[in-house]
XYZ file of C-alpha atoms in Angstrom:
745
model
C -23.708 -3.006 -24.811
C -23.742 -6.423 -23.295
C -21.830 -9.472 -24.529
C -21.565 -12.902 -22.805
C -19.182 -15.943 -23.148
C -16.758 -18.212 -21.481
C -13.183 -17.108 -21.092
C -10.894 -18.966 -23.473
C -7.406 -17.414 -22.526
C -6.047 -14.799 -20.371
C -3.498 -12.870 -22.127
C -2.565 -10.340 -19.459
C -3.342 -9.623 -15.748
C -2.304 -6.634 -13.147
C -2.320 -8.377 -9.904
C -2.593 -4.907 -8.082
C -5.618 -3.344 -9.805
C -7.170 -6.424 -11.571
C -6.774 -5.199 -14.856
C -7.176 -8.054 -17.059
C -6.856 -8.539 -20.998
C -8.690 -11.856 -22.107
C -10.362 -13.550 -25.002
C -13.893 -14.891 -24.706
C -15.969 -16.960 -27.167
C -18.925 -14.792 -28.255
C -21.541 -16.531 -30.340
C -18.716 -18.568 -31.626
C -16.595 -15.738 -32.378
C -13.314 -14.970 -30.380
C -13.428 -11.259 -28.866
C -10.636 -9.590 -26.785
C -12.078 -7.936 -23.734
C -10.241 -5.488 -21.521
C -11.275 -4.236 -17.925
C -10.975 -4.864 -14.129
C -11.696 -8.461 -13.306
C -11.312 -10.572 -10.215
C -10.218 -14.309 -10.128
C -10.203 -14.511 -13.766
C -10.143 -18.340 -14.550
C -10.159 -19.925 -18.015
C -13.728 -21.611 -18.540
C -15.823 -18.974 -16.488
C -18.701 -17.673 -18.259
C -18.978 -13.834 -17.871
C -21.709 -11.171 -18.776
C -19.824 -7.978 -19.595
C -21.313 -4.466 -19.858
C -19.337 -2.014 -22.148
C -18.513 -1.115 -25.902
C -16.443 -2.115 -28.602
C -13.580 0.135 -29.426
C -10.498 0.357 -31.758
C -6.915 0.106 -30.059
C -4.303 1.682 -32.572
C -1.887 -1.229 -31.532
C -4.010 -4.065 -30.679
C -6.946 -3.693 -32.901
C -10.726 -4.273 -31.845
C -11.343 -4.825 -28.302
C -14.524 -4.883 -26.065
C -13.835 -2.601 -23.115
C -16.074 -3.301 -19.983
C -16.714 -1.425 -17.269
C -18.949 -4.206 -15.111
C -19.467 -7.639 -15.371
C -21.419 -10.613 -13.815
C -20.143 -14.167 -13.424
C -22.725 -16.282 -15.038
C -22.576 -19.811 -14.062
C -22.589 -22.275 -17.062
C -25.700 -24.375 -17.854
C -24.173 -27.103 -20.372
C -22.782 -30.129 -18.746
C -19.403 -29.442 -20.483
C -19.239 -25.974 -19.310
C -20.167 -26.938 -15.471
C -17.401 -29.408 -15.739
C -14.979 -26.772 -17.143
C -15.996 -24.472 -14.387
C -15.440 -26.843 -11.485
C -12.132 -28.016 -12.678
C -10.699 -24.576 -13.284
C -9.181 -24.167 -9.891
C -11.702 -21.759 -8.488
C -12.815 -24.173 -5.636
C -9.705 -25.575 -4.010
C -9.797 -29.503 -3.786
C -11.913 -29.999 -6.878
C -9.660 -31.057 -9.762
C -10.611 -32.265 -13.209
C -11.204 -36.057 -12.155
C -13.564 -34.745 -8.989
C -15.133 -32.319 -11.238
C -16.108 -34.990 -13.838
C -17.444 -37.286 -11.091
C -19.438 -34.429 -9.733
C -21.201 -33.641 -12.969
C -21.809 -37.057 -13.946
C -23.564 -37.903 -10.807
C -25.861 -34.878 -10.516
C -26.081 -33.462 -14.300
C -27.696 -30.050 -14.666
C -28.400 -29.844 -10.979
C -24.713 -29.784 -9.871
C -24.478 -26.151 -9.033
C -27.846 -26.392 -7.052
C -26.584 -29.147 -5.074
C -23.279 -27.812 -4.367
C -24.968 -24.439 -2.935
C -28.089 -25.723 -1.370
C -27.472 -29.346 -0.209
C -23.780 -29.938 -0.356
C -23.834 -32.974 2.076
C -25.183 -35.057 -1.127
C -21.707 -34.659 -2.830
C -20.648 -37.291 -0.336
C -22.598 -39.725 -2.763
C -19.851 -39.208 -5.275
C -16.785 -41.333 -5.446
C -13.909 -40.417 -3.331
C -15.492 -37.517 -1.652
C -15.913 -37.583 2.020
C -18.675 -35.932 3.879
C -16.001 -33.434 5.300
C -14.894 -32.862 1.857
C -18.525 -32.533 0.452
C -19.406 -29.560 3.313
C -15.834 -28.121 2.411
C -16.601 -27.436 -1.320
C -19.975 -26.273 -0.350
C -18.550 -23.597 1.956
C -15.800 -22.689 -0.659
C -18.282 -22.372 -3.385
C -20.544 -20.123 -1.310
C -17.740 -18.026 -0.218
C -16.555 -17.505 -3.793
C -19.731 -16.231 -4.809
C -19.840 -13.851 -1.875
C -16.392 -12.800 -2.691
C -16.970 -11.926 -6.172
C -19.996 -10.007 -5.686
C -18.168 -8.182 -2.873
C -15.227 -7.238 -5.223
C -17.494 -6.180 -7.922
C -19.200 -3.847 -5.470
C -15.828 -2.190 -4.367
C -14.523 -2.008 -7.787
C -17.199 0.574 -8.541
C -15.519 2.675 -6.470
C -11.827 2.446 -7.897
C -10.761 0.090 -4.998
C -8.067 -2.331 -6.281
C -8.428 -6.047 -6.521
C -5.678 -6.501 -3.876
C -7.140 -4.026 -1.669
C -10.754 -5.432 -2.195
C -9.374 -8.821 -1.004
C -7.780 -7.416 2.207
C -11.023 -5.531 2.954
C -13.039 -8.916 2.448
C -10.480 -10.697 4.730
C -11.383 -8.370 7.688
C -15.265 -8.119 7.151
C -15.962 -11.256 5.048
C -19.815 -11.732 4.066
C -20.465 -8.450 5.977
C -18.209 -6.324 3.599
C -20.964 -4.681 1.366
C -23.409 -3.924 4.369
C -20.363 -2.674 6.514
C -19.285 -0.242 3.646
C -22.670 1.097 2.959
C -23.647 1.851 6.640
C -20.350 3.405 7.477
C -17.569 3.524 4.788
C -15.438 5.470 7.235
C -14.928 2.518 9.080
C -12.358 1.495 6.491
C -10.019 4.209 7.502
C -9.988 2.613 10.983
C -10.075 -0.978 10.251
C -8.229 -1.537 6.976
C -4.414 -0.675 6.648
C -3.917 1.200 3.234
C -7.374 2.815 2.911
C -7.092 6.470 3.080
C -9.869 9.145 3.863
C -10.128 10.085 0.347
C -11.363 6.706 -0.745
C -13.822 6.480 2.115
C -15.033 9.932 1.449
C -15.656 9.213 -2.131
C -17.518 6.130 -1.293
C -19.718 8.064 1.436
C -20.623 10.792 -1.121
C -21.726 8.430 -3.527
C -24.284 6.898 -1.305
C -25.571 9.962 0.209
C -23.708 10.241 3.698
C -23.727 14.077 4.385
C -20.644 16.177 4.565
C -21.258 16.993 8.263
C -22.063 13.492 9.387
C -20.247 12.635 12.597
C -18.949 9.298 11.105
C -17.222 11.856 8.671
C -15.675 14.187 11.203
C -14.365 11.302 13.505
C -12.748 9.675 10.372
C -11.149 12.888 9.475
C -9.683 13.472 13.091
C -8.559 10.053 13.174
C -6.967 10.048 9.829
C -5.262 13.663 10.548
C -3.744 12.215 13.557
C -2.742 8.804 12.057
C -1.010 10.792 9.070
C 0.753 12.772 11.541
C 2.055 9.670 13.340
C 2.926 7.779 9.813
C 4.376 10.587 7.858
C 6.140 13.012 10.635
C 6.885 10.480 13.418
C 4.650 12.499 15.892
C 3.016 10.587 18.647
C 0.711 13.245 19.616
C -0.686 16.702 18.116
C -1.869 19.880 20.115
C -5.398 20.199 19.815
C -5.474 23.475 17.698
C -3.148 21.904 15.271
C -5.251 18.457 14.872
C -8.287 20.628 14.744
C -6.736 22.699 11.880
C -5.399 19.791 9.953
C -8.800 18.042 10.190
C -10.727 20.914 8.959
C -8.636 21.447 5.917
C -9.227 18.021 5.233
C -12.897 17.877 5.763
C -13.531 21.536 4.492
C -15.720 21.942 7.481
C -15.107 25.435 8.992
C -14.651 24.938 13.046
C -16.130 27.855 14.092
C -19.600 27.243 12.687
C -19.143 23.195 13.364
C -17.546 23.216 16.828
C -20.159 20.723 18.413
C -19.808 18.565 15.670
C -15.807 18.577 16.177
C -16.226 18.250 19.993
C -18.626 15.173 19.508
C -16.554 13.156 17.269
C -13.358 13.786 19.370
C -15.608 12.856 22.566
C -16.512 9.717 20.532
C -12.867 8.762 19.988
C -11.963 9.303 23.554
C -14.938 7.520 24.959
C -14.077 4.483 22.829
C -10.273 4.742 23.991
C -9.061 5.303 20.307
C -7.295 8.490 21.411
C -6.325 9.944 24.838
C -7.164 13.629 25.435
C -4.840 15.254 28.091
C -3.320 18.659 29.281
C 0.765 18.872 28.711
C 2.599 22.203 29.124
C -0.574 24.118 29.674
C -2.001 22.992 26.327
C -4.487 20.306 25.210
C -3.092 17.331 23.117
C -4.265 14.464 21.365
C -2.428 11.240 21.322
C -3.412 7.789 19.946
C -3.934 5.569 22.824
C -1.533 2.958 21.613
C 1.196 5.402 21.403
C 0.725 6.930 24.932
C 1.002 3.217 26.331
C 4.100 2.763 24.263
C 5.918 5.775 25.532
C 4.649 5.304 29.062
C 5.832 1.807 29.296
C 9.313 2.559 27.648
C 9.606 5.123 30.240
C 8.804 3.246 33.175
C 11.090 0.255 32.263
C 13.946 2.428 31.382
C 13.726 4.052 34.750
C 13.245 1.040 36.337
C 16.137 -0.928 34.866
C 18.197 2.323 35.700
C 17.496 1.720 39.542
C 19.241 -1.646 39.519
C 21.653 -1.863 42.324
C 25.166 -2.526 40.720
C 27.342 -5.117 42.868
C 30.255 -4.654 40.759
C 33.418 -6.449 42.142
C 35.502 -5.924 38.891
C 38.451 -3.862 38.844
C 37.497 -2.321 35.413
C 40.940 -0.535 35.253
C 42.669 -3.809 35.163
C 40.180 -5.178 32.861
C 40.440 -2.347 30.353
C 44.293 -2.450 30.462
C 44.343 -6.167 29.653
C 41.917 -5.446 26.662
C 44.362 -2.572 25.548
C 47.389 -4.991 25.846
C 45.824 -7.906 23.947
C 44.680 -5.691 21.092
C 47.816 -3.202 20.958
C 45.383 -0.382 21.472
C 45.531 2.556 23.713
C 41.856 4.043 25.011
C 41.216 7.665 25.250
C 39.720 8.724 28.606
C 36.292 9.289 27.241
C 36.201 5.783 25.883
C 37.314 4.474 29.161
C 34.474 6.118 30.812
C 32.023 4.769 28.130
C 33.148 1.364 29.064
C 32.846 1.985 33.036
C 29.594 3.575 32.605
C 28.095 0.704 30.718
C 29.386 -1.826 33.202
C 28.220 0.163 35.992
C 25.088 1.259 35.139
C 21.372 -0.409 34.622
C 20.757 1.651 31.552
C 23.587 3.754 29.726
C 23.753 5.220 26.025
C 26.896 5.443 23.805
C 26.706 8.092 21.366
C 29.228 9.473 18.855
C 29.844 9.926 15.100
C 31.909 7.525 12.599
C 35.526 6.729 13.785
C 34.932 7.517 17.483
C 35.568 4.105 18.486
C 32.090 2.793 19.356
C 32.777 -0.783 18.035
C 35.899 -1.166 19.833
C 34.157 -0.008 22.985
C 31.683 -2.770 22.309
C 34.376 -5.398 21.798
C 35.749 -4.545 24.989
C 32.381 -4.558 26.969
C 31.824 -8.000 25.375
C 35.084 -9.449 26.497
C 34.595 -8.256 30.050
C 31.134 -9.664 29.956
C 32.605 -12.998 28.610
C 35.326 -13.244 31.326
C 33.150 -12.811 34.155
C 30.619 -15.328 32.858
C 27.755 -12.834 32.030
C 25.234 -13.752 29.411
C 24.680 -11.130 26.661
C 22.766 -10.407 23.489
C 23.634 -8.234 20.611
C 20.723 -6.438 18.815
C 20.186 -4.052 16.000
C 17.138 -2.612 14.091
C 17.978 -4.107 10.533
C 19.458 -7.170 9.078
C 22.192 -5.213 7.754
C 23.142 -3.400 10.841
C 23.161 -6.797 12.717
C 25.425 -8.433 10.231
C 27.789 -5.453 10.463
C 27.582 -5.777 14.351
C 28.330 -9.443 14.067
C 31.223 -9.082 11.776
C 32.994 -6.403 13.795
C 32.611 -8.096 17.230
C 32.688 -11.806 16.113
C 29.612 -12.650 18.096
C 26.245 -13.409 17.062
C 24.007 -10.412 16.434
C 20.310 -10.485 15.971
C 17.650 -7.982 14.695
C 15.403 -6.915 17.490
C 12.469 -8.404 15.697
C 14.293 -11.830 15.182
C 15.461 -11.805 19.024
C 11.840 -11.231 20.199
C 10.538 -13.940 17.762
C 7.270 -13.328 16.134
C 4.628 -15.397 17.700
C 2.275 -17.625 15.814
C -0.863 -19.726 16.421
C -2.587 -19.083 19.806
C 0.236 -17.148 21.129
C -0.203 -14.682 18.634
C -3.563 -13.758 19.747
C -2.071 -12.918 23.197
C 1.162 -11.227 22.241
C 2.588 -10.166 18.707
C 6.309 -11.782 20.053
C 7.197 -15.102 21.898
C 9.364 -12.811 24.113
C 7.451 -10.266 26.348
C 6.746 -9.161 29.861
C 5.768 -12.725 30.891
C 8.545 -14.443 29.060
C 11.655 -12.429 29.533
C 14.835 -12.904 27.717
C 17.473 -15.220 29.514
C 20.226 -12.870 29.676
C 22.160 -10.011 31.940
C 23.107 -7.523 29.225
C 21.597 -6.351 26.114
C 23.406 -4.150 23.716
C 21.575 -2.322 21.109
C 23.367 -0.657 18.144
C 21.986 1.923 15.762
C 19.361 2.923 18.348
C 18.639 6.034 16.623
C 16.558 4.231 14.083
C 14.542 2.558 16.726
C 11.096 3.638 16.697
C 8.839 3.728 20.157
C 6.535 0.888 19.082
C 9.505 -1.528 18.700
C 11.405 0.053 21.799
C 8.199 -0.925 23.460
C 8.392 -4.470 22.652
C 12.162 -4.742 23.466
C 11.542 -3.203 26.912
C 8.917 -5.752 27.469
C 11.088 -8.745 26.912
C 14.022 -7.253 29.173
C 14.293 -8.936 32.656
C 14.090 -6.829 35.886
C 17.734 -7.419 36.558
C 19.185 -6.811 33.063
C 21.672 -3.905 31.816
C 20.585 -2.156 28.604
C 23.560 -0.421 26.766
C 22.172 1.594 23.861
C 24.770 2.668 21.118
C 24.227 5.178 18.206
C 24.854 8.512 16.756
C 22.713 11.215 17.768
C 23.175 13.203 14.806
C 21.608 10.516 12.356
C 18.004 11.013 11.057
C 15.327 9.840 13.519
C 13.482 6.768 13.020
C 11.166 6.191 10.122
C 8.521 5.224 12.644
C 6.914 7.199 15.307
C 8.769 8.631 18.245
C 12.035 10.073 18.826
C 13.597 7.456 21.204
C 17.274 8.305 21.357
C 16.988 11.969 21.367
C 14.190 11.770 24.278
C 16.392 9.549 26.274
C 19.400 11.907 25.882
C 17.469 14.878 26.705
C 15.509 13.507 29.644
C 19.071 13.748 31.826
C 18.160 10.681 33.526
C 19.993 7.912 31.761
C 23.980 7.885 31.921
C 25.371 9.119 28.538
C 28.801 8.632 27.283
C 29.461 11.199 24.469
C 32.326 10.247 22.011
C 33.752 13.113 20.363
C 37.594 12.461 19.616
C 37.984 10.517 16.129
C 40.164 7.714 15.909
C 39.471 5.675 12.680
C 40.642 7.620 9.954
C 43.508 7.109 7.453
C 45.411 9.562 5.418
C 44.159 8.889 2.038
C 40.420 8.438 3.370
C 38.130 11.081 3.300
C 34.660 9.369 4.089
C 34.962 9.923 8.048
C 36.775 13.214 7.581
C 34.102 14.606 5.424
C 31.198 13.241 7.483
C 32.411 15.346 10.483
C 32.932 18.245 8.456
C 29.307 18.184 7.149
C 28.174 17.422 10.733
C 29.708 20.547 11.924
C 28.331 22.660 9.069
C 31.502 22.815 6.880
C 31.750 21.850 3.329
C 33.271 18.463 2.549
C 36.557 18.176 0.894
C 35.649 17.320 -2.695
C 38.992 18.088 -4.839
C 38.667 14.360 -5.761
C 42.205 13.810 -4.728
C 41.137 10.735 -2.385
C 40.565 7.277 -3.295
C 37.101 7.172 -1.596
C 35.113 10.398 -1.876
C 34.370 11.979 -5.391
C 32.038 14.803 -6.487
C 30.682 15.264 -10.196
C 29.514 18.430 -11.405
C 26.358 18.140 -13.250
C 23.763 20.771 -13.670
C 20.708 19.442 -15.781
C 18.583 16.881 -13.712
C 18.656 14.494 -16.756
C 22.451 14.735 -16.967
C 22.648 13.701 -13.056
C 20.289 10.856 -13.458
C 22.089 9.415 -16.553
C 25.504 10.000 -14.777
C 24.285 7.991 -11.971
C 22.917 5.174 -13.969
C 26.202 4.898 -15.999
C 28.034 4.881 -12.651
C 26.148 1.922 -11.244
C 26.188 -0.025 -14.552
C 29.520 0.585 -15.887
C 31.849 3.196 -14.556
C 32.346 2.431 -10.914
C 32.221 -1.400 -11.515
C 35.155 -1.004 -14.138
C 36.961 1.492 -11.713
C 36.602 -0.537 -8.526
C 36.081 -4.059 -9.405
C 32.946 -4.350 -7.544
C 29.668 -5.625 -8.787
C 26.651 -3.218 -9.452
C 24.831 -5.032 -6.658
C 27.442 -3.659 -4.267
C 26.681 -0.104 -5.384
C 23.580 1.687 -3.727
C 22.040 5.058 -4.744
C 20.425 7.116 -1.985
C 18.454 9.702 -2.932
C 16.757 12.421 -0.687
C 13.311 12.575 -2.482
C 11.005 9.693 -4.167
C 9.503 11.855 -6.847
C 11.134 13.862 -9.882
C 13.753 13.289 -12.239
C 16.275 12.082 -9.567
C 13.831 10.677 -7.331
C 13.990 6.980 -6.458
C 10.811 5.858 -8.496
C 12.429 7.491 -11.775
C 16.196 6.100 -10.910
C 14.726 2.790 -10.037
C 13.057 2.499 -13.553
C 16.300 3.537 -15.153
C 18.338 1.341 -13.258
C 16.093 -1.615 -13.681
C 16.001 -1.127 -17.455
C 19.871 -1.082 -17.611
C 20.572 -3.600 -15.179
C 17.891 -6.007 -15.443
C 15.993 -5.383 -18.727
C 12.928 -7.325 -19.998
C 13.720 -10.762 -21.617
C 11.522 -13.527 -22.516
C 13.233 -15.751 -20.190
C 12.519 -13.832 -17.250
C 9.006 -13.512 -15.745
C 7.649 -10.228 -14.802
C 4.445 -8.905 -13.142
C 2.840 -5.355 -12.941
C 1.770 -3.880 -9.552
C 0.658 -0.619 -9.910
C 3.145 1.539 -11.684
C 5.692 -0.862 -10.971
C 6.972 -4.181 -12.998
C 8.810 -6.535 -10.638
C 11.016 -8.735 -12.944
C 12.812 -11.855 -11.621
C 16.326 -10.791 -10.541
C 15.126 -7.279 -9.526
C 16.421 -5.942 -6.192
C 13.596 -5.186 -4.128
C 13.013 -3.870 -0.476
C 10.262 -4.434 1.967
C 8.326 -1.206 2.788
C 6.337 -2.087 5.945
C 6.571 -4.758 8.730
C 4.615 -7.769 7.987
C 4.491 -10.132 10.871
C 2.669 -12.869 8.984
C 4.892 -13.560 6.095
C 6.605 -17.060 6.484
C 10.217 -17.445 5.579
C 12.720 -20.473 5.448
C 16.589 -20.184 5.777
C 19.325 -22.791 5.314
C 21.638 -22.670 8.378
C 24.263 -25.177 7.429
C 22.394 -28.244 6.795
C 19.566 -27.405 8.851
C 16.423 -25.598 7.568
C 15.123 -22.669 9.780
C 11.587 -21.586 9.442
C 10.070 -18.238 11.053
C 7.679 -15.453 10.323
C 7.974 -11.923 9.904
C 9.580 -9.596 7.187
C 10.435 -6.016 8.273
C 10.381 -2.529 6.968
C 14.161 -2.034 5.141
C 14.899 -5.532 4.489
C 16.470 -5.830 0.956
C 16.504 -9.048 -1.281
C 16.108 -10.189 -5.017
C 13.283 -11.598 -6.691
C 13.871 -15.553 -7.580
C 10.745 -16.730 -8.975
C 7.344 -15.343 -9.938
C 4.647 -17.917 -10.410
C 1.557 -17.146 -12.612
C -0.270 -20.024 -11.580
C -0.339 -19.105 -7.911
C 0.049 -15.423 -8.381
C 3.054 -15.684 -6.018
C 6.670 -14.186 -5.774
C 9.559 -15.737 -4.196
C 12.112 -12.972 -2.654
C 15.890 -14.384 -1.280
C 16.770 -11.588 1.208
C 20.281 -10.876 1.856
C 20.490 -12.605 5.147
C 19.432 -15.887 3.444
C 15.678 -15.775 4.404
C 13.757 -16.945 1.356
C 10.051 -15.643 1.542
C 6.912 -16.561 -0.692
C 4.743 -13.276 -1.231
C 1.168 -13.911 -1.854
C -0.401 -11.551 -4.281
C -2.030 -9.651 -1.690
C 1.452 -8.738 -0.090
C 3.291 -7.946 -3.180
C 2.481 -4.425 -3.040
C 4.557 -4.137 0.162
C 7.717 -4.508 -2.030
C 9.571 -1.716 -3.864
C 12.354 -1.568 -6.430
C 15.911 -1.049 -4.369
C 18.267 0.012 -6.956
C 17.706 3.429 -5.440
C 16.213 3.709 -2.048
C 15.463 7.035 0.028
C 18.409 8.141 2.639
C 15.794 7.474 5.197
C 15.366 4.018 4.366
C 18.947 3.490 4.279
C 19.367 4.066 8.095
C 21.105 1.423 10.090
C 22.712 -0.080 6.702
C 26.064 0.166 5.160
C 26.846 -0.253 1.627
C 30.301 -0.565 -0.217
C 29.600 2.240 -2.542
C 27.113 5.111 -2.140
C 25.882 7.523 -4.787
C 24.099 10.511 -3.930
C 22.468 13.095 -6.144
C 22.841 16.904 -5.164
C 19.621 18.149 -6.108
C 17.392 21.212 -5.340
C 13.996 20.555 -3.236
C 12.282 21.454 -0.046
C 14.474 22.980 2.630
C 13.016 21.092 5.310
C 14.125 17.771 3.731
C 17.144 18.426 2.400
C 19.090 19.048 5.623
C 22.583 18.804 7.005
C 21.768 15.544 8.807
C 20.092 13.909 5.628
C 23.379 14.402 3.727
C 25.313 13.329 6.835
C 23.491 10.334 7.158
C 23.914 9.363 3.570
C 27.603 9.789 3.675
C 28.035 7.581 6.714
C 26.341 4.820 5.154
C 29.449 4.115 3.004
C 32.079 1.755 3.735
C 34.646 2.113 0.927
C 33.411 5.057 -1.479
C 31.080 8.047 -1.770
C 30.068 9.563 -5.039
C 27.921 12.785 -5.192
C 26.474 13.907 -8.459
C 24.995 17.308 -8.875
C 25.491 20.912 -8.220
C 27.924 22.174 -5.558
C 25.409 24.846 -4.609
C 22.808 22.406 -3.886
C 25.220 20.464 -1.420
C 26.414 23.962 0.253
C 22.716 24.556 0.889
C 22.198 21.048 2.693
C 25.402 21.309 4.685
C 24.293 24.792 5.840
C 20.702 23.778 6.405
C 20.722 22.721 10.176
C 16.858 22.488 10.053
C 15.667 19.500 12.088
C 11.937 18.459 12.331
C 10.837 18.729 15.933
C 8.421 15.882 16.577
C 5.756 15.967 19.063
C 6.610 13.112 21.845
C 6.036 12.741 25.447
C 8.995 10.140 25.963
C 11.541 12.727 27.559
C 8.864 14.082 30.181
C 7.672 10.700 30.871
C 11.112 9.308 31.619
C 11.592 12.383 33.941
C 8.266 11.731 35.651
C 8.952 8.284 36.057
C 12.386 8.773 37.509
C 10.955 11.137 39.979
C 8.217 8.830 41.205
C 10.705 5.981 41.680
C 13.323 7.960 43.650
C 10.355 9.154 45.742
C 9.375 5.427 46.455
C 12.767 4.513 47.564
C 13.432 7.742 49.592
């Protein structure tokens, strides 16, 4: 059945998938319509294909599965359409003037001869042509989105695709939908494959096999942190994905792999007597990092300092006495081009950094303090009394013409103006970020890396800290003696017990480490919610916002998805005074605690620094903030991050946020929270490991609370399984060091 009429009101709209509830005037009768619609605006005339249904709650509705925008034919309708906001720059006054001048010919003039619009009062030739371009673009966009929605591609994703391909979107997708996998972040193989099947692309198409290989390789990078895969592993994963037997399709696989190699998307090489496949950019990342580290490591240290005296003076001023391994760490850092300081909590890493800084300042050495996350940078700044920045902020995201050349302002052509760079929490630095940092380091710069080797590896690809440590090339200072530990505190004690494979002390006799035995998953969840909302704020005097739930898993009763919904309902329930917006399965509400889940180098932020307003670009994976405003008129969301940056999210980027009342332990790396609550639940042994629970415990500053079963905690502590990532950095460092030594010998 087909009905037609203008949109009279918009009742509800999901910005993520385009699902809209709206009313139209159908033959002078109001009709409620439901379905997926793009850029719905009051006044638009729609032709809808579907059927009337009776909703038990909302009554009679017209459920449509396809639609077409019908341009109005009456003068009143044309004016209403033009003044609806669909075409930027055309408001009610301009719309009225245009329609008064061109009458029923208005749309033909705008589309076919827009220069004539300059005849209308207050419309310049530039504006006239601009209106024409925007009108044509709108028609193309609407047609494209309607085409893509047939394949269950969300409105937001359709807009992203259109941004890449523009007017060529439909032709591109029809010719080779698998290009979406390579070109569009967020489009998976399954989506492209579904489109391909519907338009008749055969299962054994080279396009399909190429996309399957690339998707299997990219998934390995994104999900498990590998920078390469052995060829047999890649082929097996691709075969399972494509459902194409390798033996009978060997030529097809070889041709697809050859295609990826020829256009330099991947590199095929022999490594330890086996053939490996590596995405080209990750080979260049790891190779560039290896070369820069070994180059910096060859810096000839001309050191006239009497470090023994310098250290002694620091001890006297601060009324402390360094252990020998701490003194060695200070000396190694000052005397080496590149050095690593590694140790668990309480081993004195911060005090060592403070001493190094003091020595550098007294000898007029310029230095920079960096960390991977905003929280880690703030902690570094608070503990040292010196300014610390995130690595991204120090590099400065490039914009304009510069962005076409380099992602960052500081790079190999514009290096930092400093003598020493100290990077904290280096365990969570992935190889891509390490590459950008290394590019920005001047040739004569000292690099001091600080971190805990027993923390989880970076969320992003690579195994930077472990590979550096295992290379045997870089000077390492291993800290083992524990200093920061009070008699009534168990956080540090238990962290080290866990790290050594021993059960933590959970007799609930301390002031900062507690275990609550619960057996049923719903009981665990309800207890966690009660603790955050009521019990712990009353017990500690802290706010609920200072409590962070760290869960091992995303899914399940005690996964972060379910915990976030429960915590949101209790901490920030719906209200007529709070705007909210649904995005997929999540409802975002003003006041919600949220986290950025991917790096976005283009988002603009503003920040007040005293009386001066700073402005910059870039919001990064792990940044936490609160929703300040949701604007339905512009479909934008305003987020205030914890470091004071205020950022406006357009609707296409809102899906990069997630609720953050509960976050995964992996996402907590580099951060510290006053109180940490951890559910002790059963789950996959490859995930619920010793270093996972160790990482969670070490995120707490004032208190740890574990809720669940002791048997599950025991399994985690006993499980020393660590994922072995496929990376090249260690061997590339060794190789680069060898070449440099041969050069100088």
